[in-house]
């Protein structure tokens, strides 16, 4: 009788619980060695199905043709889900606080796939096998990787893989607010790098709220983890004007004063080239702007009426120093006392800058005139 009792326990541990038209109404555990099979339809109502993350095969198993409904932040699989068959499937997985599904397209032939979600830094990951996954290990075409979350998706067949995000994913920061830069990345343990899997399947939603991204033609078993990345940094520059002095003050006798403007390219790894154009607006209608020093040879200056147009073909790489324009500004001695604006402006698309980077192209230097 004792041997028979032990045998019965082992059978129960492996077969676990089975669902055929039942629901999740409270939190339940799938213990190591156990299994929760879904043969019909599973309703998520409240609570979680918790599986041992250190043992992906002890999971919630959806048989071919089974389904579920009602998955939410308050009810989902906290751990691993597995599906069988050759149909598309969205894994109702999360971390016991939020639902963060992962989806696959229909594989070409019947196959089994597993998935789980972690809301934690891949740098500190201890699971799954192959962890941790340093976010500084970047493959070609990847400039940054999320340090907030990741998924494990397992399967030997090629599928289109869809990941989901919410506001806590902080993707606006990761992508500098450009959804086109968002890609799915997978950690290749052979190269020990996060590799770009692209976004050819498209994106939905908004970076600041919720959305999805799909990478096409992914074989999950080639990667130990998946998360969000941003594509290689833009190749276009971001020019901005800065002043070395806060203002220019004319004494009672001065009519000409020097000033310096520094043009900086703010985007690392890029170069502002082609024709770079700057406008310097006159503080008074009769004011004269004249270049001095090396700027006189480097820049061409033209009086355009209310402003002077400065142009150069000298490249400006990304640098804290940038390119300094040294010049003088004149104000007639009869000009009344007061404050006059000396405006420096970089016109749209100057030096190869794109429209999205035309902000912060304006600088006002205050000119003070004393009588």
Coordinates of C-alpha atoms in Angstrom, one line a residue:
X1 CA 0.0 0.0 0.0
X2 CA 2.9 2.4 0.7
X3 CA 4.4 2.0 -2.7
X4 CA 1.0 2.5 -4.3
X5 CA 0.5 5.7 -2.3
X6 CA 3.8 7.1 -3.5
X7 CA 3.0 6.2 -7.1
X8 CA -0.4 8.1 -6.9
X9 CA 1.3 11.2 -5.6
X10 CA 3.8 11.2 -8.5
X11 CA 0.9 10.9 -11.1
X12 CA -0.9 13.8 -9.5
X13 CA 2.2 16.0 -9.5
X14 CA 2.7 15.5 -13.2
X15 CA -0.8 15.7 -14.4
X16 CA -1.9 18.6 -12.2
X17 CA -5.2 20.3 -12.8
X18 CA -7.2 20.4 -16.0
X19 CA -9.7 22.9 -17.2
X20 CA -12.5 22.4 -19.6
X21 CA -14.9 25.3 -19.5
X22 CA -13.8 26.5 -16.0
X23 CA -12.5 29.7 -14.6
X24 CA -9.9 31.4 -12.4
X25 CA -11.6 32.9 -9.4
X26 CA -8.7 33.0 -6.9
X27 CA -4.9 32.7 -6.9
X28 CA -3.7 29.1 -7.5
X29 CA -0.3 27.6 -7.6
X30 CA 1.2 25.2 -10.1
X31 CA 3.9 23.5 -8.0
X32 CA 7.2 22.2 -9.4
X33 CA 6.5 19.0 -11.2
X34 CA 2.9 20.0 -11.7
X35 CA 0.9 21.1 -14.7
X36 CA -2.4 22.9 -15.4
X37 CA -4.0 21.9 -18.7
X38 CA -6.6 23.8 -20.6
X39 CA -8.7 21.7 -22.9
X40 CA -11.6 23.9 -23.6
X41 CA -12.2 27.5 -22.5
X42 CA -10.6 29.2 -19.5
X43 CA -12.2 32.3 -18.0
X44 CA -9.9 34.7 -16.0
X45 CA -12.1 36.3 -13.4
X46 CA -9.9 37.2 -10.4
X47 CA -6.6 36.0 -9.0
X48 CA -3.7 34.4 -10.8
X49 CA -2.4 31.1 -11.9
X50 CA 1.2 31.1 -10.5
X51 CA 3.8 28.8 -12.0
X52 CA 7.4 28.1 -10.9
X53 CA 9.5 30.4 -13.2
X54 CA 12.6 28.3 -12.6
X55 CA 10.8 25.4 -14.3
X56 CA 9.2 26.5 -17.6
X57 CA 7.8 23.1 -18.4
X58 CA 5.6 23.2 -15.2
X59 CA 3.2 25.7 -16.7
X60 CA -0.4 26.4 -17.8
X61 CA -0.8 24.4 -20.9
X62 CA -3.2 25.4 -23.7
X63 CA -4.0 22.4 -25.9
X64 CA -4.6 22.8 -29.6
X65 CA -7.9 24.5 -30.1
X66 CA -8.3 25.7 -26.5
X67 CA -9.0 29.4 -25.6
X68 CA -9.3 31.9 -22.8
X69 CA -11.1 35.1 -22.0
X70 CA -11.1 37.9 -19.4
X71 CA -7.3 38.2 -18.8
X72 CA -6.5 41.4 -17.1
X73 CA -4.1 43.1 -14.7
X74 CA -6.1 41.4 -11.9
X75 CA -6.2 37.9 -13.4
X76 CA -3.6 36.2 -15.6
X77 CA -0.8 33.7 -15.6
X78 CA 2.0 34.8 -13.3
X79 CA 4.7 32.6 -14.8
X80 CA 4.8 30.4 -17.9
X81 CA 2.1 29.6 -20.3
X82 CA 2.4 27.1 -23.1
X83 CA 0.4 26.5 -26.2
X84 CA 0.2 23.7 -28.7
X85 CA -0.9 23.6 -32.4
X86 CA -0.4 25.7 -35.5
X87 CA -2.7 28.7 -34.7
X88 CA -1.8 32.2 -33.7
X89 CA -1.9 32.8 -29.9
X90 CA -1.6 35.6 -27.4
X91 CA -0.1 34.4 -24.1
X92 CA -2.1 35.8 -21.1
X93 CA 1.0 36.4 -19.0
X94 CA 2.1 39.0 -16.5
X95 CA 3.9 39.4 -13.2
X96 CA 1.0 39.2 -10.7
X97 CA 0.3 42.9 -10.9
X98 CA 0.0 43.7 -14.6
X99 CA -1.0 41.8 -17.7
X100 CA 1.8 42.0 -20.4
X101 CA 0.9 39.7 -23.2
X102 CA 3.2 38.4 -25.8
X103 CA 1.7 37.1 -29.1
X104 CA 2.8 34.8 -31.9
X105 CA 1.5 34.3 -35.4
X106 CA 0.5 30.9 -36.6
X107 CA 3.6 28.7 -37.1
X108 CA 3.9 26.8 -40.4
X109 CA 3.4 23.5 -38.7
X110 CA 2.0 22.4 -35.3
X111 CA 4.5 23.2 -32.6
X112 CA 4.7 24.1 -28.9
X113 CA 5.6 27.6 -27.6
X114 CA 6.1 28.9 -24.1
X115 CA 6.2 32.5 -22.7
X116 CA 6.7 34.4 -19.4
X117 CA 7.1 38.0 -18.5
X118 CA 9.4 39.8 -16.0
X119 CA 9.0 43.4 -14.9
X120 CA 12.6 43.9 -13.8
X121 CA 16.0 45.0 -15.1
X122 CA 17.6 42.5 -17.5
X123 CA 20.9 43.4 -15.9
X124 CA 19.8 41.9 -12.6
X125 CA 18.0 38.9 -14.2
X126 CA 18.5 35.5 -12.7
X127 CA 16.0 33.7 -14.9
X128 CA 15.6 32.2 -17.5
X129 CA 18.7 30.3 -18.4
X130 CA 21.3 32.5 -19.8
X131 CA 20.6 35.4 -17.5
X132 CA 21.7 38.1 -16.8
X133 CA 21.2 40.0 -20.0
X134 CA 23.4 43.2 -19.8
X135 CA 21.6 46.1 -21.5
X136 CA 25.0 47.6 -22.5
X137 CA 25.7 44.7 -24.8
X138 CA 24.4 46.1 -28.0
X139 CA 24.4 44.5 -31.4
X140 CA 24.5 46.2 -34.8
X141 CA 21.7 48.7 -35.3
X142 CA 20.8 48.9 -31.6
X143 CA 21.6 52.1 -29.7
X144 CA 19.7 51.4 -26.4
X145 CA 17.7 48.6 -24.7
X146 CA 15.0 48.8 -22.1
X147 CA 16.2 48.3 -18.5
X148 CA 12.7 47.8 -17.1
X149 CA 11.3 44.5 -18.4
X150 CA 11.7 41.5 -20.6
X151 CA 10.0 38.3 -21.8
X152 CA 11.1 34.7 -22.3
X153 CA 9.5 33.2 -25.4
X154 CA 10.4 29.6 -26.4
X155 CA 9.7 27.9 -29.7
X156 CA 11.6 26.3 -32.5
X157 CA 9.6 27.6 -35.4
X158 CA 9.6 31.0 -37.1
X159 CA 6.8 33.3 -36.1
X160 CA 5.9 37.0 -36.0
X161 CA 6.4 38.0 -32.4
X162 CA 4.3 40.8 -30.8
X163 CA 5.2 42.5 -27.5
X164 CA 3.0 45.0 -25.6
X165 CA 3.8 48.1 -23.6
X166 CA 2.2 50.4 -21.0
X167 CA 3.0 53.8 -19.5
X168 CA 5.5 52.2 -17.1
X169 CA 7.6 50.9 -20.0
X170 CA 8.8 54.5 -20.5
X171 CA 9.3 54.1 -24.2
X172 CA 9.1 57.9 -24.9
X173 CA 12.4 58.2 -23.1
X174 CA 14.0 55.1 -24.7
X175 CA 13.1 56.2 -28.3
X176 CA 13.5 60.0 -27.8
X177 CA 9.8 60.2 -28.5
X178 CA 10.0 58.7 -32.0
X179 CA 8.0 55.5 -32.4
X180 CA 9.7 54.7 -35.7
X181 CA 12.9 54.1 -33.7
X182 CA 11.3 51.4 -31.6
X183 CA 12.3 47.8 -32.3
X184 CA 12.0 44.4 -30.8
X185 CA 15.4 43.1 -29.5
X186 CA 16.4 39.6 -28.6
X187 CA 19.4 38.6 -26.4
X188 CA 21.6 36.1 -28.3
X189 CA 23.6 34.1 -25.8
X190 CA 26.1 33.1 -28.5
X191 CA 27.1 36.7 -29.2
X192 CA 26.2 37.9 -25.7
X193 CA 24.4 40.9 -27.4
X194 CA 21.0 42.3 -27.8
X195 CA 20.2 42.1 -31.5
X196 CA 17.6 44.1 -33.4
X197 CA 14.7 42.0 -34.7
X198 CA 13.1 45.1 -36.2
X199 CA 9.5 46.3 -36.3
X200 CA 8.4 45.1 -39.8
X201 CA 5.1 43.9 -38.4
X202 CA 4.2 47.4 -37.4
X203 CA 3.3 49.3 -34.2
X204 CA 0.0 50.3 -32.7
X205 CA -0.9 52.8 -29.9
X206 CA 1.2 55.6 -28.4
X207 CA 4.6 55.5 -26.7
X208 CA 3.3 57.3 -23.6
X209 CA 0.3 55.0 -23.0
X210 CA -0.1 51.5 -24.4
X211 CA 0.7 49.8 -27.6
X212 CA 2.1 46.8 -29.5
X213 CA 5.1 46.2 -31.7
X214 CA 5.6 43.2 -34.0
X215 CA 8.9 41.7 -35.3
X216 CA 8.5 39.3 -38.3
X217 CA 10.3 36.0 -38.9
X218 CA 11.5 35.4 -35.4
X219 CA 12.6 32.0 -34.2
X220 CA 12.3 32.3 -30.4
X221 CA 14.7 29.6 -29.5
X222 CA 17.5 31.6 -31.0
X223 CA 17.2 34.1 -28.1
X224 CA 17.2 33.9 -24.3
X225 CA 15.1 37.0 -23.8
X226 CA 13.2 39.7 -25.6
X227 CA 12.4 43.4 -24.9
X228 CA 12.2 46.8 -26.4
X229 CA 15.2 48.6 -28.0
X230 CA 15.7 51.6 -30.1
X231 CA 17.4 51.6 -33.5
X232 CA 20.8 53.1 -34.1
X233 CA 21.0 56.8 -33.4
X234 CA 19.8 59.2 -36.1
X235 CA 22.4 60.3 -38.5
X236 CA 21.1 63.8 -38.7
X237 CA 22.6 66.6 -36.6
X238 CA 20.8 68.8 -34.0
X239 CA 22.2 72.4 -34.2
X240 CA 21.6 74.9 -31.4
X241 CA 23.0 78.4 -30.7
X242 CA 24.5 79.3 -27.3
X243 CA 26.1 82.5 -26.1
X244 CA 29.3 82.8 -24.1
X245 CA 28.2 86.1 -22.5
X246 CA 24.7 86.7 -21.1
X247 CA 24.4 90.2 -22.7
X248 CA 26.2 93.1 -24.4
X249 CA 26.4 96.4 -22.6
X250 CA 27.3 99.7 -24.3
X251 CA 28.8 102.5 -22.2
X252 CA 27.9 106.1 -22.8
X253 CA 30.8 106.5 -25.3
X254 CA 30.9 103.0 -26.9
X255 CA 29.3 102.4 -30.3
X256 CA 30.9 99.0 -31.1
X257 CA 30.9 95.9 -28.9
X258 CA 32.1 92.3 -29.4
X259 CA 30.0 89.3 -28.9
X260 CA 30.4 85.5 -29.4
X261 CA 27.9 82.9 -30.4
X262 CA 28.7 79.2 -30.2
X263 CA 26.9 76.7 -32.5
X264 CA 26.8 73.2 -31.0
X265 CA 25.7 70.0 -32.7
X266 CA 23.9 68.2 -29.9
X267 CA 23.5 64.8 -31.4
X268 CA 26.4 62.4 -30.6
X269 CA 27.9 60.6 -33.6
X270 CA 26.6 63.1 -36.3
X271 CA 28.1 65.9 -38.3
X272 CA 26.4 69.1 -39.4
X273 CA 27.6 69.6 -43.0
X274 CA 26.6 70.9 -46.4
X275 CA 25.6 74.6 -46.1
X276 CA 25.2 75.7 -42.5
X277 CA 23.2 78.9 -42.2
X278 CA 22.7 81.3 -39.3
X279 CA 20.8 84.6 -39.1
X280 CA 21.8 87.4 -36.7
X281 CA 19.0 90.0 -36.4
X282 CA 20.0 93.6 -35.9
X283 CA 19.2 95.1 -32.5
X284 CA 18.4 98.4 -34.2
X285 CA 17.7 99.2 -37.9
X286 CA 21.0 100.9 -38.3
X287 CA 23.1 98.3 -36.5
X288 CA 26.0 96.7 -38.3
X289 CA 27.2 93.1 -37.6
X290 CA 30.9 92.4 -38.6
X291 CA 32.8 89.2 -38.3
X292 CA 36.1 89.1 -36.5
X293 CA 39.1 86.7 -36.2
X294 CA 38.9 83.3 -37.8
X295 CA 35.1 83.7 -38.3
X296 CA 35.8 86.4 -40.9
X297 CA 37.5 83.7 -43.1
X298 CA 35.3 80.8 -42.2
X299 CA 31.9 82.4 -42.7
X300 CA 30.3 84.4 -45.5
X301 CA 28.2 87.3 -44.2
X302 CA 25.4 89.1 -46.2
X303 CA 23.3 92.0 -45.1
X304 CA 19.7 90.8 -45.6
X305 CA 17.9 93.9 -44.4
X306 CA 16.6 93.3 -40.8
X307 CA 19.2 90.6 -40.3
X308 CA 22.6 89.3 -41.5
X309 CA 22.9 85.9 -43.1
X310 CA 26.0 83.9 -42.2
X311 CA 26.9 80.7 -44.2
X312 CA 29.7 78.2 -44.0
X313 CA 30.6 74.8 -45.5
X314 CA 32.8 74.0 -42.5
X315 CA 31.5 70.8 -40.8
X316 CA 30.4 70.9 -37.1
X317 CA 30.7 67.5 -35.5
X318 CA 29.0 66.7 -32.2
X319 CA 31.1 68.4 -29.5
X320 CA 30.6 70.5 -26.3
X321 CA 32.7 73.2 -27.9
X322 CA 31.0 73.5 -31.2
X323 CA 31.9 76.3 -33.6
X324 CA 32.3 79.8 -32.3
X325 CA 31.3 82.8 -34.3
X326 CA 33.1 86.0 -33.2
X327 CA 31.7 89.3 -34.3
X328 CA 31.0 92.9 -33.3
X329 CA 27.7 94.8 -33.2
X330 CA 27.3 98.5 -33.6
X331 CA 24.7 100.9 -32.1
X332 CA 24.6 104.5 -33.2
X333 CA 25.6 107.0 -30.4
X334 CA 22.3 108.7 -30.7
X335 CA 20.4 105.5 -29.9
X336 CA 18.2 106.1 -26.8
X337 CA 19.1 104.2 -23.7
X338 CA 17.3 100.9 -23.4
X339 CA 17.5 97.2 -24.0
X340 CA 17.6 95.9 -27.5
X341 CA 17.4 92.2 -28.6
X342 CA 20.2 90.7 -30.6
X343 CA 18.6 87.5 -32.0
X344 CA 20.5 84.6 -33.4
X345 CA 18.5 82.0 -35.3
X346 CA 19.3 78.8 -37.1
X347 CA 16.9 78.4 -40.1
X348 CA 15.0 75.2 -40.5
X349 CA 17.0 72.3 -42.0
X350 CA 20.3 74.1 -41.7
X351 CA 23.4 71.8 -41.9
X352 CA 21.3 68.7 -42.6
X353 CA 19.1 69.1 -39.5
X354 CA 15.6 67.6 -39.9
X355 CA 12.3 69.2 -39.1
X356 CA 11.9 67.3 -35.8
X357 CA 15.1 69.0 -34.5
X358 CA 14.2 72.5 -35.5
X359 CA 13.2 73.4 -31.9
X360 CA 15.7 75.2 -29.7
X361 CA 17.1 77.0 -32.8
X362 CA 16.6 80.5 -31.4
X363 CA 18.7 82.6 -29.0
X364 CA 18.2 86.2 -27.8
X365 CA 21.1 88.2 -26.5
X366 CA 20.1 91.3 -24.6
X367 CA 21.9 94.5 -25.7
X368 CA 22.0 97.3 -23.1
X369 CA 22.6 100.9 -24.3
X370 CA 23.5 103.7 -21.9
X371 CA 23.4 107.4 -22.8

